[in-house]
Amino acid sequence: MNTTATCGVVPASVERRPIEHTYVTASNMRDDHQQHNTDLVNTATDITTNPFKADFPLLTHEHDLVFLDSAATAQRPQSVLDAQQNFYERLNSNPLRGLYRLSVEATQAIADVRQTTASFIGAPSADEIVFTRNATESLNLLARSLGNTVVHAGDEVCITIMEHHSNLIPWQQLCAATGAHLVYMRPDDQGVLTDATIEQSIGPKTRIVSVAHVSNVLGVENPITKIARRAHEVGALCIVDGAQSAPHLPIDVAKLGCDAFAFSAHKLFGPMGIGVMWARRDLLEAMPPMLTGGEMIDWVTETDAGWAPIPQKFEAGTQDAAGIAGLGAAIDYIESIGHATLQKREQTLAASCVHALQSLPYINVIGPDDPHRHVGVVSFNVDGIHPHDVASILDAQNIAIRAGHHCAQPLLHWMGIDSCCRASVALYNDQGDIDRLVDGLQKVWAIFHGTN
Ligand code: PMP
């Protein structure tokens, strides 16, 4: 089986330095925060220390686990678990349905998180935030509801070859149903969507451009502002799959210039089962609902129904209110740390991981050569060893990485590989985790070749 990448394969040459570990507890760190803000930021962004791990009960419980699969789902801090528990202990009642105090409070709790979420992504109004189950549902909603409204036979929908299946199959299905054509933008060997590619791929027939903000395999950040500008030049809409960017980058949909943005709570320290779809108010108002039933109507007769205003029009049935409370706590957690600190720490971790893997001659790092261009994600292959074997041998050392096609089969096929390994980081990782990964990979190699 071919496990050699043809895109962005980096030869190894970088020496690894031995690192001293100084662990700082979360509570120490918070005390410091009030008094020595600058010191704290330095501590937080110093990956040889780990001020965050103690906030995450699973990582405390599994103290020997090296968790490098946060791109699949992140761990949750205690505050998120508490928020969910608190909903059931203190607020549990069906939001929107009741006129009694508890139901009104539950309704208000959801409204508060809607506002928090709008501010988190720079959306102009809380009404434009629709809660879904996950990014996949958000993207399906956009493809079915918005897509069906604006895409017709002969039109084009433009995506990239690096899309996760969640931002690919809905558009494939839409094109099959309407007779539109699906156009793929392909990056250069450093994962860059060039200006020429953007210009040539998005043209007068394009109605929708839907692009991952950050690729879940290459780890690159795509030039959304340029893509949105080009889409608007030709009268198309720009949708962004933010599943891998919202956990790592500050998001401002106004600055990005996009028309819709989708992400999942569970990748940004929130609960599983909650997703977000933001779209411009005028688009939301023009879009028909995907699901119908309770909560989303204004009136119903035996033969007809009228829809509730946005966002309720898109939120049929009882919501996961405790999950929404958890999303609010996850955003509060990120904001209590600050995007600058979070981003610097995660960039340093990802770059350190790329450097470390580049130092092993039998590892091919997939994606950009520049370690600083990997946003959270470092994909790689080990020469001649199947990614599933790599992941299993690492698992035996209590190191969790992902191996497989990462729900991006067209990308992997285009790169000439069937599968690859992926290590992904979050703020609770540290240099010790990277060192354990490198040691683990040396053992993988030794098992197959008897030497490091
Ligand atoms: N898009 C990207 C880029 C992703 O990485 C993922 C999750 N791996 C998704 C969409 C889908 O997210 P979810 O499974 O939470 O719907």
Short mmCIF file of C-alpha atoms and ligand atoms in Angstrom, two decimals:
data_model
loop_
_atom_site.label_atom_id
_atom_site.label_comp_id
_atom_site.label_asym_id
_atom_site.label_seq_id
_atom_site.Cartn_x
_atom_site.Cartn_y
_atom_site.Cartn_z
CA MET A 1 0.00 0.00 0.00
CA ASN A 2 1.29 3.44 -0.93
CA THR A 3 1.86 5.54 2.17
CA THR A 4 4.17 8.13 0.60
CA ALA A 5 2.77 11.64 0.26
CA THR A 6 3.40 13.57 -2.95
CA CYS A 7 2.29 16.93 -1.49
CA GLY A 8 4.43 18.97 0.87
CA VAL A 9 6.75 16.16 1.90
CA VAL A 10 9.55 17.56 3.98
CA PRO A 11 12.98 15.93 4.29
CA ALA A 12 14.20 15.68 7.86
CA SER A 13 17.12 17.77 9.00
CA VAL A 14 16.25 19.59 12.22
CA GLU A 15 18.05 18.68 15.46
CA ARG A 16 15.86 18.14 18.50
CA ARG A 17 16.85 19.93 21.72
CA PRO A 18 16.35 18.27 25.10
CA ILE A 19 13.64 20.21 26.98
CA GLU A 20 13.26 20.80 30.71
CA HIS A 21 9.66 20.56 31.92
CA THR A 22 8.29 23.02 34.47
CA TYR A 23 4.65 22.31 35.22
CA VAL A 24 2.52 25.09 36.65
CA THR A 25 -0.89 24.36 38.16
CA ALA A 26 -4.02 26.03 36.83
CA SER A 27 -4.84 27.64 40.15
CA ASN A 28 -1.30 28.99 40.56
CA MET A 29 -1.59 30.39 37.14
CA ARG A 30 -4.88 32.15 37.81
CA ASP A 31 -3.51 33.79 40.97
CA ASP A 32 -0.56 34.98 38.95
CA HIS A 33 -2.95 36.26 36.32
CA GLN A 34 -4.25 39.00 38.56
CA GLN A 35 -0.76 40.11 39.61
CA HIS A 36 1.66 39.33 36.82
CA ASN A 37 -0.23 39.41 33.61
CA THR A 38 2.80 39.53 31.35
CA ASP A 39 4.52 36.70 33.20
CA LEU A 40 1.38 34.71 32.87
CA VAL A 41 1.08 35.15 29.13
CA ASN A 42 4.70 34.07 28.85
CA THR A 43 4.01 31.04 31.04
CA ALA A 44 0.87 30.17 29.12
CA THR A 45 2.63 30.35 25.80
CA ASP A 46 5.73 28.52 27.08
CA ILE A 47 5.06 24.97 25.96
CA THR A 48 7.60 23.53 28.38
CA THR A 49 5.08 24.46 31.08
CA ASN A 50 1.48 23.32 31.23
CA PRO A 51 -0.88 25.65 33.05
CA PHE A 52 -4.00 24.24 31.38
CA LYS A 53 -3.98 20.47 31.79
CA ALA A 54 -5.42 20.64 35.29
CA ASP A 55 -8.56 22.29 33.89
CA PHE A 56 -9.42 19.11 31.98
CA PRO A 57 -10.71 16.25 34.17
CA LEU A 58 -10.12 13.54 31.58
CA LEU A 59 -6.47 14.51 31.28
CA THR A 60 -6.09 14.52 35.06
CA HIS A 61 -7.73 11.12 35.26
CA GLU A 62 -5.74 9.75 32.31
CA HIS A 63 -2.54 11.39 33.53
CA ASP A 64 -0.25 9.25 31.36
CA LEU A 65 -2.29 9.75 28.17
CA VAL A 66 -0.74 11.81 25.38
CA PHE A 67 -3.84 13.11 23.63
CA LEU A 68 -3.00 14.30 20.13
CA ASP A 69 -6.41 13.96 18.49
CA SER A 70 -8.07 17.26 19.32
CA ALA A 71 -8.90 17.92 15.65
CA ALA A 72 -11.32 14.99 15.92
CA THR A 73 -12.72 16.17 19.23
CA ALA A 74 -11.18 18.27 21.99
CA GLN A 75 -11.31 17.49 25.71
CA ARG A 76 -13.67 19.56 27.86
CA PRO A 77 -12.68 21.72 30.83
CA GLN A 78 -14.49 21.31 34.16
CA SER A 79 -16.38 24.57 33.57
CA VAL A 80 -18.06 23.10 30.47
CA LEU A 81 -19.03 19.91 32.29
CA ASP A 82 -20.36 22.04 35.17
CA ALA A 83 -22.44 24.20 32.83
CA GLN A 84 -24.14 21.14 31.36
CA GLN A 85 -24.76 19.64 34.80
CA ASN A 86 -25.99 22.99 36.09
CA PHE A 87 -28.59 23.19 33.34
CA TYR A 88 -30.14 19.88 34.40
CA GLU A 89 -29.81 20.62 38.12
CA ARG A 90 -31.05 24.22 38.12
CA LEU A 91 -32.80 25.11 34.87
CA ASN A 92 -34.19 21.93 33.39
CA SER A 93 -37.44 22.64 31.57
CA ASN A 94 -38.34 22.82 27.92
CA PRO A 95 -37.12 26.18 26.63
CA LEU A 96 -39.53 28.26 24.50
CA ARG A 97 -42.57 26.17 25.46
CA GLY A 98 -43.39 27.29 28.98
CA LEU A 99 -44.69 30.51 30.46
CA TYR A 100 -43.47 29.59 33.93
CA ARG A 101 -40.29 30.93 35.55
CA LEU A 102 -38.04 27.92 34.99
CA SER A 103 -38.84 27.67 31.30
CA VAL A 104 -38.35 31.41 30.89
CA GLU A 105 -34.94 31.09 32.58
CA ALA A 106 -33.97 28.18 30.34
CA THR A 107 -35.06 30.22 27.32
CA GLN A 108 -32.98 33.15 28.54
CA ALA A 109 -29.95 30.88 29.06
CA ILE A 110 -30.12 29.86 25.40
CA ALA A 111 -30.57 33.47 24.30
CA ASP A 112 -27.47 34.45 26.31
CA VAL A 113 -25.34 31.78 24.62
CA ARG A 114 -26.68 32.87 21.23
CA GLN A 115 -25.40 36.36 21.99
CA THR A 116 -22.06 35.02 23.29
CA THR A 117 -21.69 32.92 20.12
CA ALA A 118 -22.51 35.88 17.86
CA SER A 119 -19.82 37.97 19.59
CA PHE A 120 -17.36 35.05 19.42
CA ILE A 121 -17.49 35.02 15.60
CA GLY A 122 -18.18 38.72 15.02
CA ALA A 123 -21.74 38.13 13.77
CA PRO A 124 -23.75 41.36 13.73
CA SER A 125 -26.76 39.90 15.51
CA ALA A 126 -27.64 36.97 17.78
CA ASP A 127 -30.68 36.22 15.57
CA GLU A 128 -28.31 35.13 12.83
CA ILE A 129 -26.92 32.29 14.96
CA VAL A 130 -28.67 28.96 14.35
CA PHE A 131 -27.93 26.06 16.70
CA THR A 132 -27.58 22.73 14.93
CA ARG A 133 -26.15 19.35 15.97
CA ASN A 134 -22.70 19.88 14.45
CA ALA A 135 -20.80 21.49 11.57
CA THR A 136 -22.00 18.67 9.30
CA GLU A 137 -25.63 19.55 9.93
CA SER A 138 -24.89 23.26 9.47
CA LEU A 139 -23.30 22.58 6.08
CA ASN A 140 -26.14 20.25 5.03
CA LEU A 141 -28.61 22.94 6.00
CA LEU A 142 -26.76 25.46 3.87
CA ALA A 143 -26.49 23.09 0.89
CA ARG A 144 -30.11 22.03 1.03
CA SER A 145 -31.80 25.21 1.97
CA LEU A 146 -29.60 27.96 0.56
CA GLY A 147 -28.14 25.74 -2.17
CA ASN A 148 -31.52 24.69 -3.48
CA THR A 149 -32.64 28.30 -3.55
CA VAL A 150 -29.75 29.72 -5.56
CA VAL A 151 -28.26 26.84 -7.59
CA HIS A 152 -29.82 25.68 -10.88
CA ALA A 153 -28.91 23.44 -13.80
CA GLY A 154 -25.74 24.60 -15.55
CA ASP A 155 -24.55 26.66 -12.57
CA GLU A 156 -21.30 25.91 -10.73
CA VAL A 157 -20.56 25.25 -7.08
CA CYS A 158 -16.89 25.70 -6.22
CA ILE A 159 -15.15 23.91 -3.35
CA THR A 160 -11.55 22.77 -2.77
CA ILE A 161 -10.02 19.34 -3.08
CA MET A 162 -9.08 19.56 0.63
CA GLU A 163 -12.67 19.59 1.90
CA HIS A 164 -13.79 17.30 4.70
CA HIS A 165 -16.59 15.05 3.39
CA SER A 166 -19.01 17.20 5.43
CA ASN A 167 -18.33 20.14 3.12
CA LEU A 168 -18.13 18.00 0.00
CA ILE A 169 -20.93 15.45 -0.12
CA PRO A 170 -23.74 17.99 0.54
CA TRP A 171 -22.52 19.98 -2.52
CA GLN A 172 -22.03 16.81 -4.58
CA GLN A 173 -25.61 15.87 -3.78
CA LEU A 174 -26.90 19.34 -4.57
CA CYS A 175 -25.14 19.33 -7.94
CA ALA A 176 -26.46 15.84 -8.74
CA ALA A 177 -30.01 16.95 -7.87
CA THR A 178 -29.94 20.27 -9.74
CA GLY A 179 -27.69 19.52 -12.72
CA ALA A 180 -25.06 22.01 -11.52
CA HIS A 181 -21.30 21.30 -11.81
CA LEU A 182 -18.95 20.85 -8.87
CA VAL A 183 -15.64 22.66 -9.49
CA TYR A 184 -12.58 21.87 -7.34
CA MET A 185 -9.81 24.33 -6.45
CA ARG A 186 -6.49 22.52 -5.91
CA PRO A 187 -3.66 23.96 -3.81
CA ASP A 188 0.02 24.09 -4.83
CA ASP A 189 2.55 21.74 -3.22
CA GLN A 190 2.68 23.97 -0.12
CA GLY A 191 -1.08 23.80 0.34
CA VAL A 192 -1.65 27.32 -1.04
CA LEU A 193 -4.72 28.20 -3.10
CA THR A 194 -3.04 30.70 -5.41
CA ASP A 195 -4.63 33.89 -6.68
CA ALA A 196 -4.63 32.38 -10.18
CA THR A 197 -6.46 29.27 -8.99
CA ILE A 198 -9.06 31.38 -7.17
CA GLU A 199 -9.51 33.64 -10.19
CA GLN A 200 -9.80 30.78 -12.70
CA SER A 201 -12.04 28.51 -10.61
CA ILE A 202 -14.60 31.08 -9.50
CA GLY A 203 -16.29 32.57 -12.55
CA PRO A 204 -19.56 33.89 -13.95
CA LYS A 205 -21.34 30.53 -13.58
CA THR A 206 -20.38 30.14 -9.90
CA ARG A 207 -23.29 30.52 -7.49
CA ILE A 208 -21.72 29.18 -4.29
CA VAL A 209 -18.13 28.84 -3.10
CA SER A 210 -17.80 26.68 0.03
CA VAL A 211 -14.34 26.33 1.53
CA ALA A 212 -12.67 24.99 4.68
CA HIS A 213 -11.09 27.83 6.62
CA VAL A 214 -8.45 25.38 7.89
CA SER A 215 -7.85 21.97 6.31
CA ASN A 216 -8.21 19.04 8.71
CA VAL A 217 -5.39 17.19 6.88
CA LEU A 218 -2.95 19.80 5.54
CA GLY A 219 -3.45 22.15 8.49
CA VAL A 220 -3.28 25.18 6.17
CA GLU A 221 -5.40 28.28 6.59
CA ASN A 222 -7.11 29.16 3.33
CA PRO A 223 -7.28 32.79 2.09
CA ILE A 224 -10.97 33.28 2.85
CA THR A 225 -10.95 37.05 2.42
CA LYS A 226 -9.62 36.72 -1.13
CA ILE A 227 -11.98 33.86 -1.94
CA ALA A 228 -14.99 35.77 -0.60
CA ARG A 229 -13.98 38.87 -2.55
CA ARG A 230 -13.70 36.89 -5.78
CA ALA A 231 -17.02 35.11 -5.08
CA HIS A 232 -18.76 38.44 -4.61
CA GLU A 233 -17.15 39.88 -7.75
CA VAL A 234 -18.93 37.22 -9.81
CA GLY A 235 -22.17 37.39 -7.80
CA ALA A 236 -21.63 34.15 -5.86
CA LEU A 237 -21.98 33.45 -2.12
CA CYS A 238 -19.07 32.39 0.07
CA ILE A 239 -19.62 29.74 2.77
CA VAL A 240 -16.89 28.82 5.23
CA ASP A 241 -16.44 25.50 7.00
CA GLY A 242 -14.90 26.72 10.25
CA ALA A 243 -14.77 23.34 12.01
CA GLN A 244 -10.95 23.44 12.25
CA SER A 245 -10.48 27.20 12.49
CA ALA A 246 -12.91 28.20 15.24
CA PRO A 247 -10.95 26.17 17.84
CA HIS A 248 -7.63 27.88 17.01
CA LEU A 249 -8.09 31.28 15.36
CA PRO A 250 -10.03 34.38 16.32
CA ILE A 251 -13.03 34.46 13.99
CA ASP A 252 -14.57 37.60 12.59
CA VAL A 253 -17.09 36.81 9.87
CA ALA A 254 -17.29 40.49 8.94
CA LYS A 255 -13.52 40.68 8.34
CA LEU A 256 -13.52 37.36 6.50
CA GLY A 257 -16.25 38.79 4.28
CA CYS A 258 -18.08 35.47 4.05
CA ASP A 259 -21.85 34.97 3.82
CA ALA A 260 -22.15 31.92 6.08
CA PHE A 261 -19.94 30.13 8.60
CA ALA A 262 -20.29 26.68 10.20
CA PHE A 263 -18.58 25.04 13.17
CA SER A 264 -18.96 22.42 15.92
CA ALA A 265 -18.81 23.01 19.67
CA HIS A 266 -17.01 19.75 20.42
CA LYS A 267 -13.79 20.77 18.68
CA LEU A 268 -13.52 23.95 20.77
CA PHE A 269 -13.80 22.37 24.23
CA GLY A 270 -17.61 22.32 24.11
CA PRO A 271 -20.05 19.42 24.16
CA MET A 272 -20.72 16.95 21.37
CA GLY A 273 -24.10 17.40 19.68
CA ILE A 274 -24.04 21.20 19.26
CA GLY A 275 -23.12 22.99 16.08
CA VAL A 276 -23.47 26.53 14.85
CA MET A 277 -24.56 27.94 11.53
CA TRP A 278 -24.23 31.65 10.98
CA ALA A 279 -25.53 33.26 7.78
CA ARG A 280 -26.37 36.80 6.73
CA ARG A 281 -29.82 37.85 7.91
CA ASP A 282 -31.22 38.39 4.39
CA LEU A 283 -30.09 34.90 3.37
CA LEU A 284 -31.59 33.30 6.48
CA GLU A 285 -34.84 35.10 5.84
CA ALA A 286 -34.96 33.85 2.24
CA MET A 287 -33.98 30.26 3.08
CA PRO A 288 -36.71 27.65 3.64
CA PRO A 289 -36.36 25.49 6.77
CA MET A 290 -34.75 22.04 6.39
CA LEU A 291 -36.61 20.43 9.31
CA THR A 292 -40.22 21.22 10.17
CA GLY A 293 -42.36 20.55 13.24
CA GLY A 294 -42.63 22.06 16.69
CA GLU A 295 -40.90 25.29 17.78
CA MET A 296 -40.29 26.54 14.22
CA ILE A 297 -43.79 27.65 13.27
CA ASP A 298 -45.71 30.88 13.56
CA TRP A 299 -49.14 29.36 12.80
CA VAL A 300 -50.50 26.05 11.53
CA THR A 301 -53.81 25.14 9.87
CA GLU A 302 -54.98 21.76 8.57
CA THR A 303 -53.46 22.53 5.21
CA ASP A 304 -50.70 25.05 5.70
CA ALA A 305 -48.17 26.58 8.09
CA GLY A 306 -46.19 29.79 8.46
CA TRP A 307 -42.65 29.88 9.83
CA ALA A 308 -41.38 31.53 12.99
CA PRO A 309 -38.84 34.34 12.54
CA ILE A 310 -35.13 33.50 12.36
CA PRO A 311 -33.40 31.73 14.02
CA GLN A 312 -36.34 29.63 15.37
CA LYS A 313 -37.38 28.83 11.79
CA PHE A 314 -34.34 26.54 11.58
CA GLU A 315 -34.52 25.02 15.06
CA ALA A 316 -37.35 22.48 14.87
CA GLY A 317 -37.97 20.35 17.96
CA THR A 318 -36.44 20.46 21.42
CA GLN A 319 -32.87 21.75 21.42
CA ASP A 320 -29.97 20.28 23.41
CA ALA A 321 -30.24 23.15 25.87
CA ALA A 322 -27.64 21.73 28.27
CA GLY A 323 -25.27 21.38 25.33
CA ILE A 324 -25.87 24.99 24.35
CA ALA A 325 -25.06 26.01 27.94
CA GLY A 326 -21.85 23.97 27.57
CA LEU A 327 -20.99 25.81 24.35
CA GLY A 328 -21.40 29.11 26.20
CA ALA A 329 -19.01 27.90 28.91
CA ALA A 330 -16.51 26.71 26.27
CA ILE A 331 -16.48 30.14 24.64
CA ASP A 332 -16.11 31.76 28.08
CA TYR A 333 -13.17 29.43 28.77
CA ILE A 334 -11.43 30.41 25.52
CA GLU A 335 -12.08 34.09 26.15
CA SER A 336 -10.78 33.86 29.73
CA ILE A 337 -7.45 32.69 28.26
CA GLY A 338 -7.54 35.10 25.35
CA HIS A 339 -7.15 34.33 21.67
CA ALA A 340 -3.65 35.76 21.47
CA THR A 341 -2.39 33.41 24.19
CA LEU A 342 -4.30 30.42 22.86
CA GLN A 343 -3.12 30.98 19.32
CA LYS A 344 0.50 31.54 20.29
CA ARG A 345 0.60 28.41 22.43
CA GLU A 346 -1.08 26.23 19.82
CA GLN A 347 1.10 27.60 17.01
CA THR A 348 4.21 26.90 19.05
CA LEU A 349 3.00 23.37 19.79
CA ALA A 350 2.17 22.61 16.16
CA ALA A 351 5.47 24.08 14.93
CA SER A 352 7.40 22.11 17.54
CA CYS A 353 5.63 18.96 16.41
CA VAL A 354 6.48 19.62 12.73
CA HIS A 355 10.14 20.34 13.62
CA ALA A 356 10.37 17.20 15.71
CA LEU A 357 8.87 15.00 13.00
CA GLN A 358 11.08 16.59 10.36
CA SER A 359 14.07 15.46 12.43
CA LEU A 360 13.18 11.80 11.82
CA PRO A 361 14.46 10.77 8.38
CA TYR A 362 11.74 8.15 7.87
CA ILE A 363 8.82 10.56 8.44
CA ASN A 364 7.14 12.51 5.65
CA VAL A 365 5.28 15.50 7.00
CA ILE A 366 2.25 16.29 4.84
CA GLY A 367 1.29 19.89 4.19
CA PRO A 368 3.37 23.07 4.16
CA ASP A 369 7.14 22.90 4.79
CA ASP A 370 6.85 25.95 7.04
CA PRO A 371 6.10 24.58 10.55
CA HIS A 372 4.31 27.81 11.44
CA ARG A 373 1.70 27.29 8.74
CA HIS A 374 0.23 24.20 10.43
CA VAL A 375 -2.88 25.30 12.31
CA GLY A 376 -3.38 22.68 15.00
CA VAL A 377 -2.83 19.77 12.61
CA VAL A 378 0.30 17.83 11.64
CA SER A 379 -0.29 14.95 9.23
CA PHE A 380 2.50 12.56 8.33
CA ASN A 381 3.42 9.12 7.14
CA VAL A 382 6.17 6.77 8.26
CA ASP A 383 8.06 5.27 5.29
CA GLY A 384 6.61 1.90 4.36
CA ILE A 385 4.58 1.46 7.57
CA HIS A 386 0.81 1.58 7.33
CA PRO A 387 -0.75 4.44 9.34
CA HIS A 388 -3.02 1.98 11.18
CA ASP A 389 0.08 0.09 12.40
CA VAL A 390 1.69 3.37 13.45
CA ALA A 391 -1.41 4.43 15.41
CA SER A 392 -1.78 1.00 17.06
CA ILE A 393 1.84 0.87 18.19
CA LEU A 394 1.57 4.43 19.52
CA ASP A 395 -1.65 3.50 21.29
CA ALA A 396 0.22 0.69 23.08
CA GLN A 397 2.39 3.53 24.48
CA ASN A 398 -0.71 5.51 25.49
CA ILE A 399 -0.32 8.05 22.69
CA ALA A 400 -3.56 8.86 20.85
CA ILE A 401 -3.27 10.02 17.24
CA ARG A 402 -5.61 9.57 14.27
CA ALA A 403 -4.90 7.36 11.26
CA GLY A 404 -7.00 6.87 8.16
CA HIS A 405 -8.47 9.00 5.41
CA HIS A 406 -9.66 11.73 7.82
CA CYS A 407 -12.95 12.06 5.90
CA ALA A 408 -11.02 13.65 3.04
CA GLN A 409 -10.76 10.83 0.51
CA PRO A 410 -10.64 13.01 -2.62
CA LEU A 411 -7.70 14.97 -1.11
CA LEU A 412 -5.77 11.83 -0.20
CA HIS A 413 -6.47 10.27 -3.60
CA TRP A 414 -5.21 13.45 -5.29
CA MET A 415 -2.04 13.33 -3.15
CA GLY A 416 -1.51 9.69 -4.17
CA ILE A 417 -2.02 8.17 -0.73
CA ASP A 418 -4.75 6.04 0.81
CA SER A 419 -4.32 7.14 4.39
CA CYS A 420 -2.05 9.02 6.74
CA CYS A 421 -1.39 9.67 10.42
CA ARG A 422 -2.47 12.92 12.05
CA ALA A 423 -1.32 14.44 15.33
CA SER A 424 -3.36 17.45 16.39
CA VAL A 425 -2.79 19.76 19.32
CA ALA A 426 -4.76 21.93 21.71
CA LEU A 427 -3.69 24.28 24.47
CA TYR A 428 -3.54 21.46 27.07
CA ASN A 429 -0.67 19.78 25.20
CA ASP A 430 2.96 20.54 25.98
CA GLN A 431 6.47 19.80 24.78
CA GLY A 432 6.44 16.60 26.82
CA ASP A 433 3.63 15.29 24.59
CA ILE A 434 5.63 16.06 21.46
CA ASP A 435 8.68 14.33 22.94
CA ARG A 436 6.59 11.26 23.77
CA LEU A 437 5.26 11.20 20.19
CA VAL A 438 8.81 11.32 18.80
CA ASP A 439 9.98 8.55 21.16
CA GLY A 440 6.90 6.55 20.22
CA LEU A 441 7.61 6.91 16.51
CA GLN A 442 11.21 5.83 17.08
CA LYS A 443 9.83 2.68 18.69
CA VAL A 444 7.47 2.15 15.73
CA TRP A 445 10.45 2.33 13.39
CA ALA A 446 12.53 0.05 15.62
CA ILE A 447 9.75 -2.57 15.69
CA PHE A 448 9.77 -2.76 11.89
CA HIS A 449 13.48 -2.17 11.27
CA GLY A 450 15.26 -3.11 14.51
CA THR A 451 16.97 0.29 14.76
CA ASN A 452 16.14 4.00 15.21
N1 PMP B 1 -15.17 20.09 8.51
C1 PMP B 1 -13.93 19.85 8.93
C2 PMP B 1 -12.79 20.59 8.30
C3 PMP B 1 -13.71 18.91 9.94
O1 PMP B 1 -12.46 18.66 10.35
C4 PMP B 1 -14.81 18.25 10.51
C5 PMP B 1 -14.61 17.21 11.61
N2 PMP B 1 -13.53 16.39 11.48
C6 PMP B 1 -16.09 18.55 10.05
C7 PMP B 1 -16.24 19.48 9.05
C8 PMP B 1 -17.29 17.87 10.59
O2 PMP B 1 -17.46 18.17 11.94
P1 PMP B 1 -18.58 17.40 12.78
O3 PMP B 1 -18.23 15.95 12.71
O4 PMP B 1 -18.45 17.96 14.13
O5 PMP B 1 -19.87 17.70 12.12
#
